[in-house]
mmCIF file of C-alpha atoms in Angstrom:
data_model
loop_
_atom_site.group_PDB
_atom_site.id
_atom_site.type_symbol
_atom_site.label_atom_id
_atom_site.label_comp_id
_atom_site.label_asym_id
_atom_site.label_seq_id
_atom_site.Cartn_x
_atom_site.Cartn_y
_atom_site.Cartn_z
ATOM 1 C CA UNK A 319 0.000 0.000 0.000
ATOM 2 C CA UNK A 320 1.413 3.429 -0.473
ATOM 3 C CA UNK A 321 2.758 5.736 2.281
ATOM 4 C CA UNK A 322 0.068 8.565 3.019
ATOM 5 C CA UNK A 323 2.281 11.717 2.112
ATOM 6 C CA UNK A 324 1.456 15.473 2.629
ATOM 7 C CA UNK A 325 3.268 16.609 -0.815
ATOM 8 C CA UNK A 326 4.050 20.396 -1.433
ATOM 9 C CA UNK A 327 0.614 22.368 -2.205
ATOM 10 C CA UNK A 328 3.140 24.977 -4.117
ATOM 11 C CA UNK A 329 3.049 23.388 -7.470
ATOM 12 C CA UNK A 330 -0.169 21.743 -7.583
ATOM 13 C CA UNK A 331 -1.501 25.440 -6.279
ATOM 14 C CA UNK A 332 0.825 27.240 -9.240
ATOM 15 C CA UNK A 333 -0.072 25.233 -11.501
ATOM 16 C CA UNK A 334 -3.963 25.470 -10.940
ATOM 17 C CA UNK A 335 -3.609 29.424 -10.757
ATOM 18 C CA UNK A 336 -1.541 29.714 -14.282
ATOM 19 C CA UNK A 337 -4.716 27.054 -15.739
ATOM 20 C CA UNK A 338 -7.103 29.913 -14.534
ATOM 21 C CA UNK A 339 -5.311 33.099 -15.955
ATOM 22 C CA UNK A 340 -4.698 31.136 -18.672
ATOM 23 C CA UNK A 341 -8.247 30.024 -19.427
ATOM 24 C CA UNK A 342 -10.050 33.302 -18.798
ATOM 25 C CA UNK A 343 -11.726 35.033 -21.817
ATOM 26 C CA UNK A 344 -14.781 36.756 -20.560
ATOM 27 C CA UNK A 345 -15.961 38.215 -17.420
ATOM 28 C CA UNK A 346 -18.564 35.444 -16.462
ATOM 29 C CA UNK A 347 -14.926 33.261 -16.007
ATOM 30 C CA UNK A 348 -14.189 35.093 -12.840
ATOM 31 C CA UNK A 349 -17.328 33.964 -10.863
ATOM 32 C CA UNK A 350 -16.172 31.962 -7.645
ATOM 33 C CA UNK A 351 -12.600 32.870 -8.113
ATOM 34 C CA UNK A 352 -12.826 35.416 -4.996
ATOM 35 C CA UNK A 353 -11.037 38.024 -7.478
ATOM 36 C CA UNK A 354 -14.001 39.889 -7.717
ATOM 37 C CA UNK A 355 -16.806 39.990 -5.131
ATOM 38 C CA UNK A 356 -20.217 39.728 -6.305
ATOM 39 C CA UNK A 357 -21.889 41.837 -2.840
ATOM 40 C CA UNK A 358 -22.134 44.764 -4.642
ATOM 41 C CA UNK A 359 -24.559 44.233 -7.495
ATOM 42 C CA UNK A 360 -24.226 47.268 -9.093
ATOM 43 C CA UNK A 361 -20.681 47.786 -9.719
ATOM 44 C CA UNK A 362 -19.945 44.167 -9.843
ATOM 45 C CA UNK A 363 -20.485 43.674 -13.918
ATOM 46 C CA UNK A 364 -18.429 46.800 -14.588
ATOM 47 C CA UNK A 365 -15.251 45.675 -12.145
ATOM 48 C CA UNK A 366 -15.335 41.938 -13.937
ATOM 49 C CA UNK A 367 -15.310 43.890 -16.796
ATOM 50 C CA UNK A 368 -12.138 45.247 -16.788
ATOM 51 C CA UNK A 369 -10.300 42.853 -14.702
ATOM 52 C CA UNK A 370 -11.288 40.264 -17.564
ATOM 53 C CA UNK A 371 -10.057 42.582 -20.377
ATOM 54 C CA UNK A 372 -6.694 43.349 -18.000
ATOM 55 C CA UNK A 373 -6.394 39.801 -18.141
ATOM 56 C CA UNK A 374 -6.488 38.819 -21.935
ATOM 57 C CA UNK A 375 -4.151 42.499 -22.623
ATOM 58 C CA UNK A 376 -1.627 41.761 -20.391
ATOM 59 C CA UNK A 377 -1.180 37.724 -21.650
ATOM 60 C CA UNK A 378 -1.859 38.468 -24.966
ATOM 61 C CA UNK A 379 1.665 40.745 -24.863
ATOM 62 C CA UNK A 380 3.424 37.564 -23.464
ATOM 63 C CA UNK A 381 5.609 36.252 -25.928
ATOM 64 C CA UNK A 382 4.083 32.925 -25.786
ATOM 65 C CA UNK A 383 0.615 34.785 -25.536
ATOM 66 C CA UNK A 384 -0.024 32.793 -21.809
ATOM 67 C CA UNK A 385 1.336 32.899 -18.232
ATOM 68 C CA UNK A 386 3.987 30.509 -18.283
ATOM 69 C CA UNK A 387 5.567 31.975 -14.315
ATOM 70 C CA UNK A 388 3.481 33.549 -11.275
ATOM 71 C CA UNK A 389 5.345 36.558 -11.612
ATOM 72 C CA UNK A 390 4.009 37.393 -14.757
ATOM 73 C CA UNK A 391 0.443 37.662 -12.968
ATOM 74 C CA UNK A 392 1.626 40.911 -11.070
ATOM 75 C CA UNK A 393 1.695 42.925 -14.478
ATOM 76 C CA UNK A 394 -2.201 42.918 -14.565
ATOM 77 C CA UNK A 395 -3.752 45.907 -13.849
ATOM 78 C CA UNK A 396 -5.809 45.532 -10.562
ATOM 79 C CA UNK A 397 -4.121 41.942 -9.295
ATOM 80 C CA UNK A 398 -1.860 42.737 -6.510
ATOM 81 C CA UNK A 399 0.286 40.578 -4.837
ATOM 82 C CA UNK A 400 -2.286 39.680 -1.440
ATOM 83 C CA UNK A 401 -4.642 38.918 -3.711
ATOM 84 C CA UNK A 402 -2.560 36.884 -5.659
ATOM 85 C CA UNK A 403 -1.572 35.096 -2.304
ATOM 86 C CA UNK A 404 -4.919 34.895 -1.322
ATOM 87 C CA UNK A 405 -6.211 32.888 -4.235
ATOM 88 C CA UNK A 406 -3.213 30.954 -4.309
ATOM 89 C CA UNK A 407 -3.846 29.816 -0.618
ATOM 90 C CA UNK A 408 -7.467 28.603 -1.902
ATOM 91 C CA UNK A 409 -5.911 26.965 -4.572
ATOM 92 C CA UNK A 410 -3.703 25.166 -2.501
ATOM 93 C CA UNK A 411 -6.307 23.493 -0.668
ATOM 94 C CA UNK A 412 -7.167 19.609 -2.720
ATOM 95 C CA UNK A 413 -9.685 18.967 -5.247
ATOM 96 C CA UNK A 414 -11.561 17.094 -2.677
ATOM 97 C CA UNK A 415 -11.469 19.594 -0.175
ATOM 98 C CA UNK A 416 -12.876 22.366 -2.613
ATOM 99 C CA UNK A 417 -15.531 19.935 -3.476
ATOM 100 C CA UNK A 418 -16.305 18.963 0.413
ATOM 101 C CA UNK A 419 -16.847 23.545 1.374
ATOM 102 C CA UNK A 420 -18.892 23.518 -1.964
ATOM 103 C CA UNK A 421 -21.595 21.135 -1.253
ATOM 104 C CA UNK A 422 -21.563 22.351 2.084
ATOM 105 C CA UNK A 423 -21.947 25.892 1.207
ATOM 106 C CA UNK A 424 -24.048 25.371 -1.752
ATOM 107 C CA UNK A 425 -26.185 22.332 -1.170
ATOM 108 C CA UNK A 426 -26.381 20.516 1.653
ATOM 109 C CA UNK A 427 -26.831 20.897 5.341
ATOM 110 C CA UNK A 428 -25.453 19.727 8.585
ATOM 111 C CA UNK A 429 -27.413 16.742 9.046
ATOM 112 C CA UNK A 430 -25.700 15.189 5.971
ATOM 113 C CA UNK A 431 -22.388 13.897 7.134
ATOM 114 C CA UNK A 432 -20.061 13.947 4.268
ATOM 115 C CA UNK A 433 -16.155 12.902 4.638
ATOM 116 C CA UNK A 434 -13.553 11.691 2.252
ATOM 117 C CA UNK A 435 -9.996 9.912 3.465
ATOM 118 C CA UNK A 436 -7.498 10.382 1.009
ATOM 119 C CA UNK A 437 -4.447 8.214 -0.580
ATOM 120 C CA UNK A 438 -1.621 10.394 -1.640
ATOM 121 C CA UNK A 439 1.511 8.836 -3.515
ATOM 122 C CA UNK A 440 4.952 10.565 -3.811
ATOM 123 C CA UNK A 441 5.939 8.789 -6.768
ATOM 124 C CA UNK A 442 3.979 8.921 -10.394
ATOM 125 C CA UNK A 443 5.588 5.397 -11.649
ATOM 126 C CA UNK A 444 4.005 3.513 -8.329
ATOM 127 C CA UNK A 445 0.472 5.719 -8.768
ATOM 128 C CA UNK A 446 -0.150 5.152 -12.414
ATOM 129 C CA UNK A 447 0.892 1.244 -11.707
ATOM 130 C CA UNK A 448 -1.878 1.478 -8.999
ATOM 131 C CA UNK A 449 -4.852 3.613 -11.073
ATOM 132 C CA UNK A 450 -3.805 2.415 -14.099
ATOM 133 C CA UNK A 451 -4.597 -1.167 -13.246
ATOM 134 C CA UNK A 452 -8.958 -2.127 -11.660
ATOM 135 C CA UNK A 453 -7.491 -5.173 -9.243
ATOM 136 C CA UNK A 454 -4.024 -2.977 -8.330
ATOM 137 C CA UNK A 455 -6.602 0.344 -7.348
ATOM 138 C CA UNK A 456 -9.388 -2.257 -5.587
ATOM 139 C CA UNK A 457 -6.391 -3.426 -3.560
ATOM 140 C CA UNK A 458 -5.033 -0.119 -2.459
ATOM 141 C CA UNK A 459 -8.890 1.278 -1.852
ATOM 142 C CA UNK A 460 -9.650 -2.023 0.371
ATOM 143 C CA UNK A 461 -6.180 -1.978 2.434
ATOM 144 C CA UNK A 462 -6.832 1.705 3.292
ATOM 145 C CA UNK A 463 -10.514 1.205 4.530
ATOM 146 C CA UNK A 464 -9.187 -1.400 6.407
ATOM 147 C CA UNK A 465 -7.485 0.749 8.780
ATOM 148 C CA UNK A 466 -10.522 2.382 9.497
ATOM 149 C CA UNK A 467 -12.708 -0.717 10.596
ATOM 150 C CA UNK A 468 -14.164 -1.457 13.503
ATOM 151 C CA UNK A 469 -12.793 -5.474 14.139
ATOM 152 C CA UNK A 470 -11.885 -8.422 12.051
ATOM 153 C CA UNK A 471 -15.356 -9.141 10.755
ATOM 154 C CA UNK A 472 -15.503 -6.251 9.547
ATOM 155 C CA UNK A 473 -12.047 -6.090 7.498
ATOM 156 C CA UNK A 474 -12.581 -9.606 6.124
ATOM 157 C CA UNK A 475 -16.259 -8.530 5.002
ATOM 158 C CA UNK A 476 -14.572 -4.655 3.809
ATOM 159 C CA UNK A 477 -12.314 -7.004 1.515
ATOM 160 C CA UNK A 478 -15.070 -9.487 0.078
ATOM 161 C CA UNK A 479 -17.046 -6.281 -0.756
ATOM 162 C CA UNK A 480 -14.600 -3.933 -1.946
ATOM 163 C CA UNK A 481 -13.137 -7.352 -4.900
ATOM 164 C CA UNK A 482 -15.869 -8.771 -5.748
ATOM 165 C CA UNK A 483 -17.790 -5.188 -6.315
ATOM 166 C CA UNK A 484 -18.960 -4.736 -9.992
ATOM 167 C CA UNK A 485 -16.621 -0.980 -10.883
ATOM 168 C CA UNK A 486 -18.512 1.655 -12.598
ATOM 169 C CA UNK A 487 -15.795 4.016 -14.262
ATOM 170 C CA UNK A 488 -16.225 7.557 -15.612
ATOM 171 C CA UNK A 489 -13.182 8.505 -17.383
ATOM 172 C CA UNK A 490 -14.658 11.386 -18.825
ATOM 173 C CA UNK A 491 -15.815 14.097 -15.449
ATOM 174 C CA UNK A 492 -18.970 15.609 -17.738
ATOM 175 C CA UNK A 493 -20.531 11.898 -17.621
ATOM 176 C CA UNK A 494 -19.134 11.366 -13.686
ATOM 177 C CA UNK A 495 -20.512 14.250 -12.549
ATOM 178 C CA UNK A 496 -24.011 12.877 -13.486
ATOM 179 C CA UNK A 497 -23.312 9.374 -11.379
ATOM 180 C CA UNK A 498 -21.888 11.294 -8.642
ATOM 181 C CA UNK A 499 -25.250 13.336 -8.374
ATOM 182 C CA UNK A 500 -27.514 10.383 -8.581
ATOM 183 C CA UNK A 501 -25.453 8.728 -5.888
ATOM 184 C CA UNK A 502 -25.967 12.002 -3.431
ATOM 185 C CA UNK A 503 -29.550 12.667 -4.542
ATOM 186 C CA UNK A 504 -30.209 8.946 -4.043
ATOM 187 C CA UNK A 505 -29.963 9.470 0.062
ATOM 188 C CA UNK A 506 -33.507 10.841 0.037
ATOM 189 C CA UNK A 507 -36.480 11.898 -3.062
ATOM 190 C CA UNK A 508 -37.666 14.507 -0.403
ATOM 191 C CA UNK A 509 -34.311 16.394 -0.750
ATOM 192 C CA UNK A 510 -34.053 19.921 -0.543
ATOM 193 C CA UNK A 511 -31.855 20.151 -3.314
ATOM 194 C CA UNK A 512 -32.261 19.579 -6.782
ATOM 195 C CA UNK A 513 -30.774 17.039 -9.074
ATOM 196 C CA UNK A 514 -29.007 20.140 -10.879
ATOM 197 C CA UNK A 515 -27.990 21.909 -7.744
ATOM 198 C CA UNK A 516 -26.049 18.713 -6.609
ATOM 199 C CA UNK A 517 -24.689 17.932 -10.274
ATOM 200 C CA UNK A 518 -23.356 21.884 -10.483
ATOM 201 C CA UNK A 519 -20.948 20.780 -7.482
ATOM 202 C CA UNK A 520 -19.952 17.530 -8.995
ATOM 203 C CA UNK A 521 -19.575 18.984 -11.948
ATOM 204 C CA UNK A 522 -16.919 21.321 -10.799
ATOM 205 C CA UNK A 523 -15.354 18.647 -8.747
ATOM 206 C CA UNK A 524 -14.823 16.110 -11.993
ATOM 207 C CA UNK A 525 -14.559 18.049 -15.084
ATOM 208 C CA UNK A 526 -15.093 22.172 -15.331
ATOM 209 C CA UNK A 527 -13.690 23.440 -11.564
ATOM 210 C CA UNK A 528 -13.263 27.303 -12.911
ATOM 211 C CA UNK A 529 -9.882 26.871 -10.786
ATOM 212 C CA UNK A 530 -8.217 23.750 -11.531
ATOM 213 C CA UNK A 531 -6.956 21.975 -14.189
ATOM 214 C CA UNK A 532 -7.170 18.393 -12.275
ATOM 215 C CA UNK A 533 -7.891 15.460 -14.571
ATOM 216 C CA UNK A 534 -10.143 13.397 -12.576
ATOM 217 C CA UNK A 535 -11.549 9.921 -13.215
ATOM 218 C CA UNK A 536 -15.088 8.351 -10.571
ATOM 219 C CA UNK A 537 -15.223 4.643 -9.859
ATOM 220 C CA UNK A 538 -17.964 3.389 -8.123
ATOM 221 C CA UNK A 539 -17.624 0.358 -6.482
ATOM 222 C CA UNK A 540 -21.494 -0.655 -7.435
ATOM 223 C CA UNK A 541 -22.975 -2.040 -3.952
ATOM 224 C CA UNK A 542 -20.547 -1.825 -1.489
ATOM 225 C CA UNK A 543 -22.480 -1.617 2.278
ATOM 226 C CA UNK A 544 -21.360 1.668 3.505
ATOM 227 C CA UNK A 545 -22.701 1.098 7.141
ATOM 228 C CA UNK A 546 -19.100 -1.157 7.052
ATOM 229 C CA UNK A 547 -17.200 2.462 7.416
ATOM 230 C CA UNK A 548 -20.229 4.641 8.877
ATOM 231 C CA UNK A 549 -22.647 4.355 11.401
ATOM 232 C CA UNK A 550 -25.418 6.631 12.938
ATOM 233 C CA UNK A 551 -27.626 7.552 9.830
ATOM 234 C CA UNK A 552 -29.246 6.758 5.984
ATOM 235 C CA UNK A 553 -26.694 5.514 4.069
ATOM 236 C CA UNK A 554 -26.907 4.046 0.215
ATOM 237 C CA UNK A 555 -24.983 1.050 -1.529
ATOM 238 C CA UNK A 556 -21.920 2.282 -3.899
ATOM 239 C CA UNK A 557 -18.386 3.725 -2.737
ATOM 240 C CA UNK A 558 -17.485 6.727 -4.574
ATOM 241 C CA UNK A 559 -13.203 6.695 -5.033
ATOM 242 C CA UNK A 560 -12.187 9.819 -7.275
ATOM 243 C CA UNK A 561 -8.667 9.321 -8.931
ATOM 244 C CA UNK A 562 -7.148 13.068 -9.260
ATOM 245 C CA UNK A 563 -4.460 12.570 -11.974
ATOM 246 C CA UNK A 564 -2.469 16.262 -11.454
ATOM 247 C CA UNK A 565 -2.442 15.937 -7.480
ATOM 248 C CA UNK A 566 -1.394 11.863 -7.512
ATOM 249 C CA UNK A 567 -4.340 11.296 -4.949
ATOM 250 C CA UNK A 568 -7.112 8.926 -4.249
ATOM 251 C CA UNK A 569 -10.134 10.332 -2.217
ATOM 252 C CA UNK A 570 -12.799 7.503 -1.029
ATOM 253 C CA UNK A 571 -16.066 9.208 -0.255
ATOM 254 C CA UNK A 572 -18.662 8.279 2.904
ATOM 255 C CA UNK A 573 -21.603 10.345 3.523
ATOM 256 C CA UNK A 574 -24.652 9.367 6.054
ATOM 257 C CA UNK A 575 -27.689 11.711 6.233
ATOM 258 C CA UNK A 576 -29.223 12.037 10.017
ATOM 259 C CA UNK A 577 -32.668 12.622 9.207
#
């Protein structure tokens, strides 16, 4: 199994910020990026405005027409160098972790209990070997949850579950973020969120994030018992893992709603 290892946020965080600055062409491109704060209505159009057209002037006189070094993002008019530290401290934070404040923020509520633990390799050669291969990634998921269970029942039956479970995969996040809704809205039909309120979250977590350019692939692990790992609550059948490609990391999702 591979060592759990808190790797530098620095380049995983430079790289996402360069993706964004790179990527914008229009004002709407700057919602949720904290550069520009939508409180004030009235002037908040105008401001993304120019910071948008700022943006495009100042990379389009790059020689290679794109910010290729952080540095480069202090010769925008109106980005200074707090804010630039600012957004590069959010962007510093993991994919899953971004994904985790979002559907708390924007969908659901306290009584929903959602958690992720997280596999983190230091080397790419031993975590495309893992990903790359369905037994090598059901091994690495099922050793890890065993270190979470409860007594030996419970790892033998964590095992049996986690091989013999039939693996959904979404290589491509547009079609994930759909299965990664339905799994959520699947806790309860009396939700008070929508099937597109939930999907908008997933969809930023697995394919169009405004601030990251993470290549991330769902498996569900179709019927896996989740009460194995939580306890206390509505649960449903299917493990979520997320394989994030740019931050070498495994996240295996648990949720239980306490109605």
């Amino acid at each position: 199994m591979p060592e759990t290892h808190h790797s530098s946020t620095q380049d995983v965080s430079s790289k996402r910020l360069l993706f964004f600055f790179n990527h914008i062409r229009y004002a709407k491109d700057l919602r949720g990026s904290y550069l520009v704060s939508d409180i004030d209505s009235e002037t908040y159009e105008d401001r993304s405005q120019a910071l948008s057209r700022n943006i495009l002037e100042t990379r389009m006189q790059l020689p290679a027409r794109k910010f290729t070094q952080v540095d480069q993002l202090l010769e925008i008019p109106g980005i200074s160098s707090v804010t630039l530290g600012e957004l590069q401290n959010f962007l510093g934070q993991s994919a899953a972790e971004l994904f985790k404040q979002d559907m708390y923020k924007q969908v659901i509520l306290s009584n929903f209990e959602c958690a992720y633990q997280k596999i983190t390799f230091e080397e790419r050669a031993l975590f495309e070997a893992t990903t790359g291969d369905r037994t090598a990634l059901s091994e690495a998921v099922a050793a890890h949850l065993v270190l979470e269970s409860i007594g030996p029942l419970s790892e033998v039956e964590i095992r049996r579950q986690i091989r013999h479970s039939y693996v959904d995969a979404y290589t491509q996040g547009h079609l994930g973020s759909f299965a990664l809704a339905l799994w959520f809205y699947t806790f309860a039909l009396d939700n008070w969120f929508s099937f597109e309120q939930v999907r908008e979250s997933t969809e930023k977590y697995l394919d169009v994030h405004p601030l990251s350019s993470d290549t991330q692939t769902l498996y569900l692990f179709k019927g896996f018992d989740n009460k194995l790992l939580v306890s206390g609550g509505r649960t449903v059948p299917d493990l979520p893992v997320i394989v994030n490609h740019d931050e070498m990391t495994v996240a295996i999702w648990t949720c239980l709603l306490k109605d």
